[in-house]
Short mmCIF file of C-alpha atoms and ligand atoms in Angstrom, two decimals:
data_model
loop_
_atom_site.label_atom_id
_atom_site.label_comp_id
_atom_site.label_asym_id
_atom_site.label_seq_id
_atom_site.Cartn_x
_atom_site.Cartn_y
_atom_site.Cartn_z
CA MET A 1264 -6.15 -6.37 39.37
CA LYS A 1265 -4.00 -3.02 39.42
CA GLU A 1266 -3.87 -1.15 36.20
CA HIS A 1267 -0.95 -1.39 34.27
CA THR A 1268 0.72 1.77 34.05
CA VAL A 1269 4.10 3.68 33.24
CA THR A 1270 5.55 6.70 35.01
CA ILE A 1271 7.30 9.56 33.44
CA THR A 1272 9.47 11.71 35.57
CA ASP A 1273 10.62 15.33 34.38
CA ASN A 1274 14.21 15.56 36.20
CA LYS A 1275 14.07 19.31 36.05
CA THR A 1276 10.87 19.73 37.90
CA GLY A 1277 10.58 16.29 39.63
CA GLN A 1278 7.08 16.60 38.22
CA GLN A 1279 5.57 12.97 37.26
CA ILE A 1280 2.63 11.29 35.26
CA GLU A 1281 1.58 7.98 35.46
CA LEU A 1282 0.07 6.74 32.27
CA PRO A 1283 -2.25 3.73 31.42
CA VAL A 1284 -0.73 0.84 28.95
CA LYS A 1285 -2.86 -0.70 26.57
CA HIS A 1286 -2.35 -4.08 25.71
CA ALA A 1287 -2.62 -5.80 22.44
CA THR A 1288 -3.46 -9.35 21.10
CA HIS A 1289 0.05 -9.80 19.45
CA GLY A 1290 2.79 -7.45 19.24
CA PRO A 1291 3.76 -4.26 21.47
CA SER A 1292 1.56 -2.58 24.06
CA ALA A 1293 1.24 0.90 23.66
CA VAL A 1294 1.40 3.84 26.43
CA ASP A 1295 -1.82 5.96 26.31
CA ILE A 1296 -0.17 9.55 26.15
CA GLY A 1297 -3.75 11.32 25.49
CA ARG A 1298 -3.39 13.18 28.92
CA LEU A 1299 0.24 13.89 28.49
CA PHE A 1300 -0.10 17.25 27.14
CA ARG A 1301 -3.12 18.46 29.24
CA GLU A 1302 -1.42 17.47 32.51
CA THR A 1303 2.29 18.34 31.54
CA GLY A 1304 2.62 20.70 28.88
CA TYR A 1305 4.66 18.36 26.85
CA PHE A 1306 4.30 17.04 23.55
CA THR A 1307 5.75 13.47 22.17
CA PHE A 1308 8.28 13.87 19.40
CA ASP A 1309 8.52 11.01 16.87
CA PRO A 1310 8.97 12.07 13.19
CA GLY A 1311 8.11 9.35 10.96
CA PHE A 1312 5.93 7.62 13.53
CA LEU A 1313 8.77 4.85 14.51
CA SER A 1314 7.45 4.18 18.02
CA THR A 1315 3.73 5.56 17.62
CA ALA A 1316 0.59 3.89 16.89
CA SER A 1317 -1.66 6.02 15.48
CA CYS A 1318 -4.77 3.91 16.18
CA GLN A 1319 -6.14 0.72 17.52
CA SER A 1320 -7.03 -2.14 14.71
CA SER A 1321 -8.18 -5.29 14.30
CA LEU A 1322 -7.30 -6.07 10.59
CA THR A 1323 -3.92 -6.96 10.08
CA TYR A 1324 -0.81 -7.76 12.29
CA LEU A 1325 2.77 -7.62 11.36
CA ASP A 1326 5.68 -8.94 13.27
CA GLY A 1327 8.89 -7.34 11.87
CA GLU A 1328 11.54 -9.38 13.69
CA LYS A 1329 9.99 -12.66 12.78
CA GLY A 1330 8.53 -11.44 9.66
CA GLU A 1331 5.23 -12.31 10.09
CA LEU A 1332 1.82 -11.11 8.50
CA LEU A 1333 -1.59 -12.06 9.60
CA TYR A 1334 -5.03 -10.72 8.06
CA ARG A 1335 -7.74 -10.90 10.46
CA GLY A 1336 -5.41 -13.72 12.45
CA TYR A 1337 -4.85 -15.71 9.03
CA PRO A 1338 -1.15 -16.34 8.44
CA ILE A 1339 -0.49 -14.86 4.90
CA GLU A 1340 1.15 -17.68 3.90
CA GLN A 1341 -2.05 -20.14 4.40
CA LEU A 1342 -4.31 -17.47 2.77
CA ALA A 1343 -1.93 -17.16 -0.22
CA GLU A 1344 -1.88 -20.99 -0.62
CA LYS A 1345 -5.67 -21.79 0.26
CA SER A 1346 -7.63 -18.58 -0.44
CA SER A 1347 -8.64 -16.28 -3.37
CA PHE A 1348 -8.50 -12.48 -3.58
CA ILE A 1349 -12.42 -12.19 -3.25
CA GLU A 1350 -12.59 -14.58 -0.20
CA VAL A 1351 -9.63 -12.56 1.50
CA ALA A 1352 -11.44 -9.25 0.42
CA TYR A 1353 -14.72 -10.59 2.43
CA LEU A 1354 -12.38 -11.75 5.37
CA MET A 1355 -11.02 -7.95 5.53
CA LEU A 1356 -14.22 -6.40 5.23
CA TYR A 1357 -16.52 -8.43 7.40
CA GLY A 1358 -13.75 -10.24 9.88
CA GLU A 1359 -14.49 -13.91 9.18
CA LEU A 1360 -14.24 -15.95 6.15
CA PRO A 1361 -17.33 -16.37 4.29
CA ASP A 1362 -19.35 -19.75 4.05
CA GLN A 1363 -19.94 -20.85 0.39
CA GLN A 1364 -23.35 -18.88 0.10
CA GLN A 1365 -21.81 -15.71 1.44
CA LEU A 1366 -18.83 -15.76 -1.00
CA ILE A 1367 -21.15 -16.63 -3.94
CA ALA A 1368 -23.30 -13.63 -3.05
CA PHE A 1369 -20.23 -11.06 -2.10
CA ASN A 1370 -18.47 -11.86 -5.59
CA ASP A 1371 -21.85 -11.35 -7.19
CA VAL A 1372 -22.07 -7.72 -5.56
CA ILE A 1373 -18.63 -7.05 -6.59
CA ILE A 1374 -19.31 -7.88 -10.05
CA ARG A 1375 -22.52 -5.87 -10.40
CA HIS A 1376 -20.49 -2.61 -9.82
CA SER A 1377 -17.46 -3.26 -12.07
CA MET A 1378 -18.86 -0.83 -14.96
CA LEU A 1379 -18.05 2.84 -14.65
CA ASN A 1380 -20.56 5.76 -15.62
CA VAL A 1381 -20.04 6.10 -19.49
CA THR A 1382 -19.36 9.81 -19.05
CA MET A 1383 -15.86 8.50 -17.47
CA ASN A 1384 -14.75 7.61 -20.82
CA ASP A 1385 -14.39 11.56 -21.49
CA PHE A 1386 -12.38 11.72 -18.38
CA PHE A 1387 -9.66 9.45 -19.63
CA ARG A 1388 -9.61 10.66 -23.22
CA GLY A 1389 -8.69 14.23 -21.54
CA PHE A 1390 -5.33 12.98 -20.67
CA TYR A 1391 -2.62 12.93 -22.91
CA HIS A 1392 -1.83 9.61 -24.07
CA ASN A 1393 1.70 9.65 -22.28
CA ALA A 1394 0.01 10.48 -18.89
CA HIS A 1395 1.36 8.13 -16.27
CA PRO A 1396 -1.37 5.66 -15.29
CA MET A 1397 -1.12 6.44 -11.64
CA ALA A 1398 -1.88 10.42 -12.64
CA ILE A 1399 -4.99 9.21 -14.40
CA MET A 1400 -6.19 6.89 -11.51
CA VAL A 1401 -5.62 9.30 -8.79
CA GLY A 1402 -8.04 11.54 -11.05
CA ALA A 1403 -10.43 8.97 -12.09
CA VAL A 1404 -10.84 7.58 -8.59
CA GLY A 1405 -11.31 11.09 -7.05
CA SER A 1406 -14.01 11.77 -9.83
CA LEU A 1407 -16.11 8.64 -8.54
CA SER A 1408 -17.58 11.24 -5.93
CA ALA A 1409 -19.02 13.35 -8.62
CA PHE A 1410 -20.99 10.34 -9.95
CA TYR A 1411 -22.00 8.41 -6.48
CA HIS A 1412 -23.94 10.85 -4.32
CA ASP A 1413 -26.15 8.07 -3.34
CA SER A 1414 -23.51 6.47 -0.69
CA THR A 1415 -21.15 9.42 0.57
CA ASP A 1416 -23.33 9.73 3.90
CA ILE A 1417 -20.64 8.51 5.97
CA SER A 1418 -22.48 8.17 8.98
CA ASN A 1419 -24.81 5.61 7.13
CA ALA A 1420 -23.34 2.00 7.62
CA ARG A 1421 -25.04 0.83 4.65
CA HIS A 1422 -23.57 3.52 2.57
CA ARG A 1423 -20.05 2.78 3.68
CA GLU A 1424 -20.65 -0.72 2.57
CA ILE A 1425 -21.86 0.31 -0.80
CA ALA A 1426 -19.00 3.05 -1.14
CA ALA A 1427 -16.47 -0.05 -0.30
CA HIS A 1428 -18.11 -2.44 -2.59
CA ARG A 1429 -18.18 -0.01 -5.66
CA MET A 1430 -14.28 0.92 -5.06
CA ILE A 1431 -12.98 -2.70 -5.10
CA ALA A 1432 -15.42 -3.46 -8.07
CA LYS A 1433 -14.33 -0.11 -10.10
CA MET A 1434 -10.37 -0.39 -9.79
CA PRO A 1435 -9.50 -3.03 -12.07
CA THR A 1436 -12.08 -1.18 -14.94
CA ILE A 1437 -10.38 2.10 -14.01
CA ALA A 1438 -6.77 0.57 -14.09
CA ALA A 1439 -7.66 -1.14 -17.39
CA ALA A 1440 -8.77 2.03 -18.90
CA CYS A 1441 -5.68 3.89 -17.85
CA TYR A 1442 -3.78 1.26 -19.60
CA LYS A 1443 -6.12 1.47 -22.67
CA HIS A 1444 -5.84 5.10 -23.28
CA SER A 1445 -2.10 5.10 -22.72
CA ILE A 1446 -1.82 2.61 -25.74
CA GLY A 1447 -4.21 4.08 -27.76
CA GLU A 1448 -6.72 1.15 -27.96
CA PRO A 1449 -10.69 1.21 -27.15
CA GLN A 1450 -11.64 0.34 -23.74
CA VAL A 1451 -12.94 -3.24 -22.90
CA TYR A 1452 -16.08 -3.63 -20.65
CA PRO A 1453 -16.19 -5.98 -17.63
CA ASP A 1454 -17.18 -9.22 -18.32
CA ASN A 1455 -19.25 -10.70 -15.10
CA SER A 1456 -18.66 -14.41 -16.02
CA LEU A 1457 -14.86 -13.77 -15.26
CA SER A 1458 -12.90 -13.95 -12.07
CA TYR A 1459 -11.81 -10.49 -10.47
CA ALA A 1460 -8.09 -11.10 -11.88
CA GLY A 1461 -9.35 -12.67 -15.27
CA ASN A 1462 -11.65 -9.90 -15.72
CA LEU A 1463 -8.75 -7.46 -15.46
CA LEU A 1464 -6.42 -9.11 -17.73
CA ARG A 1465 -9.17 -9.33 -20.43
CA MET A 1466 -10.00 -5.53 -19.99
CA MET A 1467 -6.56 -4.87 -20.36
CA PHE A 1468 -5.23 -7.28 -23.12
CA SER A 1469 -8.13 -8.34 -25.30
CA VAL A 1470 -9.08 -6.17 -28.28
CA PRO A 1471 -12.60 -6.11 -30.10
CA CYS A 1472 -11.32 -7.64 -33.22
CA GLU A 1473 -9.95 -10.77 -31.72
CA GLN A 1474 -11.28 -13.44 -29.20
CA PHE A 1475 -9.20 -13.77 -26.11
CA GLU A 1476 -7.94 -16.32 -24.03
CA ILE A 1477 -7.21 -15.97 -20.34
CA ASN A 1478 -3.99 -17.59 -19.47
CA PRO A 1479 -5.03 -19.50 -16.20
CA ILE A 1480 -1.35 -19.39 -14.80
CA ALA A 1481 -1.35 -15.49 -15.23
CA GLU A 1482 -4.74 -15.25 -13.71
CA LYS A 1483 -3.81 -17.42 -10.72
CA ALA A 1484 -0.61 -15.55 -10.40
CA LEU A 1485 -2.28 -12.30 -10.28
CA ASP A 1486 -5.13 -13.38 -7.71
CA LEU A 1487 -2.06 -14.61 -5.53
CA ILE A 1488 -0.29 -11.14 -5.90
CA PHE A 1489 -3.61 -9.18 -5.10
CA ILE A 1490 -3.71 -11.20 -1.93
CA LEU A 1491 -0.32 -10.35 -0.73
CA HIS A 1492 -0.73 -6.61 -1.29
CA ILE A 1493 -4.37 -6.43 0.27
CA ASP A 1494 -3.14 -4.66 3.28
CA HIS A 1495 -0.35 -3.64 5.72
CA GLU A 1496 -1.44 -2.21 8.87
CA GLN A 1497 -0.66 1.90 9.18
CA ASN A 1498 1.78 1.94 6.27
CA ALA A 1499 1.93 5.53 4.35
CA SER A 1500 -0.69 5.27 2.13
CA THR A 1501 -3.35 3.74 4.63
CA SER A 1502 -2.18 6.34 7.35
CA THR A 1503 -3.20 8.93 4.59
CA VAL A 1504 -6.77 7.36 3.70
CA ARG A 1505 -7.34 7.50 7.51
CA LEU A 1506 -6.30 11.19 7.93
CA ALA A 1507 -8.23 12.13 5.09
CA GLY A 1508 -11.21 10.14 6.31
CA SER A 1509 -10.91 11.65 9.74
CA SER A 1510 -12.21 15.11 8.46
CA GLY A 1511 -15.46 13.30 6.95
CA ALA A 1512 -14.27 13.33 3.40
CA ASN A 1513 -15.95 11.02 1.25
CA PRO A 1514 -14.66 7.64 0.76
CA PHE A 1515 -14.05 8.16 -2.88
CA VAL A 1516 -11.50 11.11 -2.52
CA CYS A 1517 -10.04 9.19 0.84
CA ILE A 1518 -9.02 6.24 -1.38
CA ALA A 1519 -7.65 8.82 -4.25
CA SER A 1520 -5.43 10.25 -1.49
CA GLY A 1521 -4.07 6.92 -0.80
CA ILE A 1522 -3.28 6.31 -4.28
CA ALA A 1523 -1.74 9.44 -4.18
CA ALA A 1524 0.48 8.68 -1.34
CA LEU A 1525 1.24 4.81 -2.47
CA TRP A 1526 3.05 6.12 -6.03
CA GLY A 1527 6.13 7.43 -4.14
CA PRO A 1528 9.08 5.56 -4.73
CA ALA A 1529 9.58 4.73 -1.13
CA HIS A 1530 6.43 3.06 -0.86
CA GLY A 1531 4.17 1.27 -3.65
CA GLY A 1532 6.08 3.19 -6.49
CA ALA A 1533 9.22 0.97 -5.34
CA ASN A 1534 8.03 -1.88 -7.53
CA GLU A 1535 8.57 0.18 -10.84
CA ALA A 1536 11.70 1.47 -9.69
CA VAL A 1537 12.99 -2.08 -8.97
CA LEU A 1538 12.87 -2.87 -12.71
CA THR A 1539 14.41 0.52 -13.64
CA MET A 1540 17.22 -0.03 -11.40
CA LEU A 1541 17.77 -3.80 -12.53
CA ASN A 1542 17.60 -2.59 -16.36
CA GLU A 1543 20.25 0.28 -15.27
CA ILE A 1544 22.45 -2.47 -13.37
CA GLY A 1545 21.96 -4.47 -16.55
CA ASP A 1546 24.50 -7.09 -15.71
CA VAL A 1547 25.85 -9.07 -13.13
CA LYS A 1548 29.34 -7.37 -13.11
CA ASN A 1549 27.88 -3.78 -12.24
CA ILE A 1550 26.19 -4.88 -8.75
CA PRO A 1551 29.09 -4.01 -6.92
CA LYS A 1552 29.17 -0.65 -8.30
CA PHE A 1553 25.68 -0.04 -7.59
CA LEU A 1554 25.89 -1.56 -3.82
CA GLU A 1555 28.52 1.12 -3.32
CA ARG A 1556 26.34 3.87 -4.23
CA ALA A 1557 23.41 2.33 -2.33
CA LYS A 1558 25.86 2.71 0.56
CA ASP A 1559 27.01 6.38 0.15
CA LYS A 1560 25.21 8.89 1.89
CA ASN A 1561 26.02 11.23 -0.57
CA ASP A 1562 24.25 9.50 -3.48
CA PRO A 1563 20.51 9.53 -3.48
CA PHE A 1564 20.63 5.83 -4.95
CA ARG A 1565 18.99 3.39 -2.84
CA LEU A 1566 18.61 -0.51 -3.38
CA MET A 1567 15.10 -0.18 -4.51
CA GLY A 1568 12.79 -3.11 -3.31
CA PHE A 1569 15.17 -3.42 -0.14
CA GLY A 1570 14.50 -2.46 3.73
CA HIS A 1571 11.40 -1.82 5.31
CA ARG A 1572 10.22 0.26 8.23
CA VAL A 1573 8.77 -2.77 9.96
CA TYR A 1574 10.30 -6.00 8.60
CA LYS A 1575 13.98 -6.25 9.95
CA ASN A 1576 13.71 -9.79 8.42
CA TYR A 1577 12.31 -11.39 5.12
CA ASP A 1578 9.41 -9.80 4.01
CA PRO A 1579 6.86 -12.77 4.04
CA ARG A 1580 5.30 -11.58 0.87
CA ALA A 1581 8.87 -11.19 -0.94
CA LYS A 1582 9.29 -14.79 0.04
CA ILE A 1583 5.95 -16.01 -1.49
CA ILE A 1584 6.56 -14.05 -4.79
CA ARG A 1585 10.31 -15.33 -5.04
CA GLN A 1586 8.82 -18.85 -4.94
CA MET A 1587 6.24 -17.87 -7.82
CA CYS A 1588 9.08 -16.29 -9.70
CA HIS A 1589 10.57 -19.85 -9.75
CA SER A 1590 7.16 -21.51 -10.53
CA VAL A 1591 5.46 -19.47 -13.07
CA LEU A 1592 8.05 -17.31 -14.88
CA GLY A 1593 9.09 -20.22 -17.05
CA LYS A 1594 5.27 -21.16 -17.74
CA LEU A 1595 4.49 -17.74 -18.31
CA CYS A 1596 7.55 -16.36 -20.76
CA HIS A 1597 9.10 -18.73 -23.03
CA THR A 1598 12.50 -17.50 -22.75
CA ASN A 1599 14.46 -17.34 -19.54
CA ASP A 1600 14.37 -13.52 -18.34
CA PRO A 1601 17.67 -12.36 -17.39
CA THR A 1602 16.19 -9.86 -15.15
CA LEU A 1603 15.12 -12.75 -12.71
CA GLU A 1604 18.87 -13.78 -12.54
CA LEU A 1605 20.16 -10.21 -12.14
CA ALA A 1606 17.39 -10.12 -9.47
CA GLN A 1607 18.52 -13.14 -7.47
CA GLN A 1608 22.38 -12.52 -7.91
CA LEU A 1609 21.86 -8.82 -6.50
CA GLU A 1610 19.87 -10.06 -3.35
CA GLU A 1611 22.59 -12.85 -2.79
CA ILE A 1612 25.39 -10.01 -2.80
CA ALA A 1613 23.18 -7.72 -0.95
CA LEU A 1614 22.33 -10.24 1.98
CA ASN A 1615 25.96 -10.87 2.41
CA ASP A 1616 27.17 -7.33 2.27
CA GLU A 1617 27.87 -6.05 6.09
CA TYR A 1618 26.19 -2.79 5.06
CA PHE A 1619 22.94 -4.53 4.68
CA ILE A 1620 23.10 -7.36 7.01
CA GLU A 1621 24.11 -4.49 9.86
CA ARG A 1622 20.89 -2.54 9.16
CA LYS A 1623 18.84 -5.86 8.51
CA LEU A 1624 17.65 -4.79 4.99
CA TYR A 1625 16.04 -7.66 3.31
CA PRO A 1626 13.80 -7.53 -0.16
CA ASN A 1627 10.49 -6.29 0.39
CA VAL A 1628 7.20 -7.16 -1.58
CA ASP A 1629 8.23 -4.84 -4.13
CA PHE A 1630 11.43 -6.58 -5.17
CA TYR A 1631 10.09 -9.33 -6.90
CA SER A 1632 6.46 -8.23 -7.69
CA GLY A 1633 7.61 -6.40 -10.96
CA LEU A 1634 9.23 -9.80 -12.43
CA ILE A 1635 5.72 -11.66 -12.25
CA TYR A 1636 4.02 -8.21 -13.53
CA LYS A 1637 6.40 -8.28 -16.42
CA ALA A 1638 5.98 -12.04 -17.46
CA ILE A 1639 2.50 -11.49 -17.55
CA GLY A 1640 2.75 -8.59 -20.02
CA ILE A 1641 2.15 -5.95 -17.86
CA PRO A 1642 4.11 -2.69 -18.52
CA THR A 1643 6.17 -1.08 -15.80
CA ASN A 1644 4.34 1.99 -15.38
CA MET A 1645 1.39 -0.08 -14.42
CA PHE A 1646 3.14 -1.69 -11.86
CA THR A 1647 2.10 0.69 -9.11
CA VAL A 1648 -1.45 0.53 -10.62
CA MET A 1649 -1.47 -3.15 -9.50
CA PHE A 1650 -0.45 -2.55 -6.01
CA ALA A 1651 -3.63 0.30 -5.93
CA ILE A 1652 -6.11 -2.39 -7.10
CA ALA A 1653 -5.21 -4.48 -4.27
CA ARG A 1654 -4.58 -2.04 -1.63
CA THR A 1655 -7.92 -0.61 -2.22
CA VAL A 1656 -9.56 -3.68 -0.30
CA GLY A 1657 -7.11 -2.86 3.04
CA TRP A 1658 -7.75 1.15 2.26
CA VAL A 1659 -11.38 0.77 2.45
CA ALA A 1660 -11.35 -2.11 5.27
CA GLN A 1661 -9.11 0.60 7.62
CA TRP A 1662 -11.42 3.37 6.14
CA MET A 1663 -14.57 1.30 7.50
CA GLU A 1664 -12.94 0.60 10.79
CA MET A 1665 -11.77 3.95 11.66
CA ILE A 1666 -15.54 5.70 10.69
CA ALA A 1667 -16.97 3.10 12.79
CA ASP A 1668 -14.78 3.65 15.82
CA ASP A 1669 -16.82 5.61 18.51
CA ASN A 1670 -13.39 6.98 19.75
CA GLN A 1671 -12.40 8.33 16.38
CA ARG A 1672 -11.57 11.94 15.96
CA ILE A 1673 -10.22 14.36 13.16
CA GLY A 1674 -6.40 13.46 13.22
CA ARG A 1675 -4.54 16.64 13.96
CA PRO A 1676 -0.93 16.47 14.95
CA ARG A 1677 0.93 19.01 16.66
CA GLN A 1678 4.36 19.99 16.12
CA LEU A 1679 7.94 21.12 17.65
CA TYR A 1680 8.26 24.76 16.68
CA ILE A 1681 11.95 25.83 15.93
CA GLY A 1682 11.39 28.63 13.92
CA PRO A 1683 12.25 32.35 14.78
CA ALA A 1684 11.14 33.63 18.26
CA ARG A 1685 8.29 36.43 18.21
CA ARG A 1686 9.30 39.47 16.90
CA ASP A 1687 7.77 42.88 15.51
CA TYR A 1688 7.45 44.03 11.57
CA ILE A 1689 10.43 46.30 10.33
CA GLU A 1690 9.12 49.04 7.56
CA ILE A 1691 11.21 48.13 4.38
CA TYR A 1692 13.08 51.52 4.32
CA LYS A 1693 14.41 50.55 8.08
CA ARG A 1694 15.63 47.20 6.81
CA LYS A 1695 19.19 46.82 5.45
C1 SDX B 1182 6.33 -0.65 0.79
O1 SDX B 1182 5.09 0.46 5.27
C2 SDX B 1182 4.72 -0.28 4.65
O2 SDX B 1182 4.28 -1.38 5.02
C3 SDX B 1182 4.97 -0.17 3.29
C4 SDX B 1182 4.69 -1.62 2.58
C5 SDX B 1182 3.30 -2.02 2.39
O3 SDX B 1182 2.75 -3.00 2.06
O4 SDX B 1182 2.23 -0.96 2.43
O5 SDX B 1182 5.42 -2.99 2.96
C6 SDX B 1182 4.88 -1.26 0.93
O6 SDX B 1182 6.35 0.28 0.59
C7 SDX B 1182 7.61 -1.46 0.37
C8 SDX B 1182 8.82 -0.50 0.73
C9 SDX B 1182 9.10 -0.13 -0.63
N1 SDX B 1182 10.27 0.88 -0.74
C10 SDX B 1182 11.52 0.56 -1.29
O7 SDX B 1182 11.88 -0.54 -1.49
C11 SDX B 1182 12.49 1.45 -1.44
C12 SDX B 1182 13.55 1.48 -0.97
N2 SDX B 1182 13.96 0.88 0.66
C13 SDX B 1182 13.94 2.48 1.45
O8 SDX B 1182 13.70 3.82 0.86
C14 SDX B 1182 13.42 2.30 2.87
O9 SDX B 1182 14.38 0.96 3.45
C15 SDX B 1182 12.29 2.55 3.44
C16 SDX B 1182 11.46 3.66 2.89
C17 SDX B 1182 11.32 1.30 3.15
C18 SDX B 1182 12.08 2.42 4.99
O10 SDX B 1182 12.87 3.50 5.34
P1 SDX B 1182 13.36 3.78 6.99
O11 SDX B 1182 12.40 3.00 7.76
O12 SDX B 1182 12.82 5.07 7.34
O13 SDX B 1182 14.70 3.42 7.11
P2 SDX B 1182 15.79 4.10 6.98
O14 SDX B 1182 15.64 5.15 5.91
O15 SDX B 1182 15.87 5.03 8.31
O16 SDX B 1182 16.96 3.42 6.54
C19 SDX B 1182 17.58 2.91 7.92
C20 SDX B 1182 19.32 2.74 7.38
C21 SDX B 1182 19.57 4.04 6.75
O17 SDX B 1182 21.09 3.97 6.91
P3 SDX B 1182 21.96 4.73 8.26
O18 SDX B 1182 21.37 6.05 8.15
O19 SDX B 1182 21.46 3.95 9.38
O20 SDX B 1182 23.13 4.39 7.78
O21 SDX B 1182 19.28 1.87 6.42
C22 SDX B 1182 19.75 2.17 4.93
C23 SDX B 1182 19.31 3.96 5.33
O22 SDX B 1182 20.09 4.59 4.28
N3 SDX B 1182 18.34 2.16 4.10
C24 SDX B 1182 18.98 1.73 2.82
C25 SDX B 1182 17.81 1.01 2.00
N4 SDX B 1182 16.91 1.07 3.00
C26 SDX B 1182 17.46 1.64 4.23
N5 SDX B 1182 20.04 1.78 2.01
C27 SDX B 1182 20.37 1.68 0.85
N6 SDX B 1182 19.17 1.00 0.27
C28 SDX B 1182 17.91 0.98 0.79
N7 SDX B 1182 16.90 0.48 0.00
#
């Protein structure tokens, strides 16, 4: 069958080039432009990569128009309803849902890697108590490469697997240590008899002088939110992990680079920014003023938790968390949280506003997640840390996929140079 190609014609020179088309299982096909520069001398220009596929991947598929999200082909709604974070983590790493034995064995491996090298305690103590937990986490995760030299040979598949297990297992312990340091309480070691989410809740909220009961509603809510945040194709932080990994850097520092990129308010930092914004709005009567600010090009204010590069429909994750807000908030907090009411009013008004309709701006995953975290008792400055814990599964899975890809090369984009033309140096006494 004739190969599917597209032809580009230069209407100045009449030069033509025929480029092959690569087809996807779902979603857009891609024009392979690998020969373009070599054969035509042209680069492509796509700041923000709106039309650019940086890689091929079998992990996650998004359909922005439909608001669809699949992990290894499974709809997020079905995984959210029927699976668990640990089971979905296995699916992302190994490509198939585990059987009972595989799930038990995987859970045991992750549990056994949950402790930190004890000298890391000094690392946390080195930060001032009011350091932002994300700042501590970036440092702590990067420092893991100072301890685990036995699993940083990225050409060794077993080393890659061990490093992935260690990252997934240690993120909750690091996150809880960041939190305990910020509130001046002693760190709590992991308890291997608990679930992934239960262990995190205990490490964050238990104190040595009292018994601690895990709230099963909070544990289930956290496990579900973690599933929703596991992966999201080539978002900014995942692309950062892939670019860092393409140079051969060790997996721990690659994940640290992803944490750094996630922190931005345009990305994972939005969940913290949504709560800050809702507190700033304060009352339903102030919503119109803030919506006007969000539309004003001269005002840097944006409606945090709204809009998405890919979703031009409701983010399916936001839909699930919104339903969670109705089902669990009342059980988690004994008083009606006015913030939820304000968020729903804001959503309703924005979704009926021409500016948002025209630009297909809908609530994204960050719009409601903070309300659940707040109801569980997690402070606002830990919201993005929660996002990082869950996204570590996606980051390590994407990193493993990239390293195992025989076609992978160091990522090195080019540029459109618009600086000064070549010119000669002028001695200072000749300058005006
Ligand atoms: C995440 O990539 C991922 O998958 C990310 C993520 C993941 O799981 O990894 O889904 C997680 O990061 C979700 C997004 C969280 N960020 C926020 O909620 C911050 C607020 N949202 C915006 O900053 C923005 O919507 C982005 C960054 C999310 C998307 O930016 P784009 O795709 O570059 O869109 P854009 O800035 O070009 O906006 C298009 C238009 C512009 O107006 P015009 O110039 O056409 O007149 O929409 C406007 C923007 O001004 N716009 C907004 C807006 N978002 C876009 N106007 C007001 N408020 C907003 N939130």
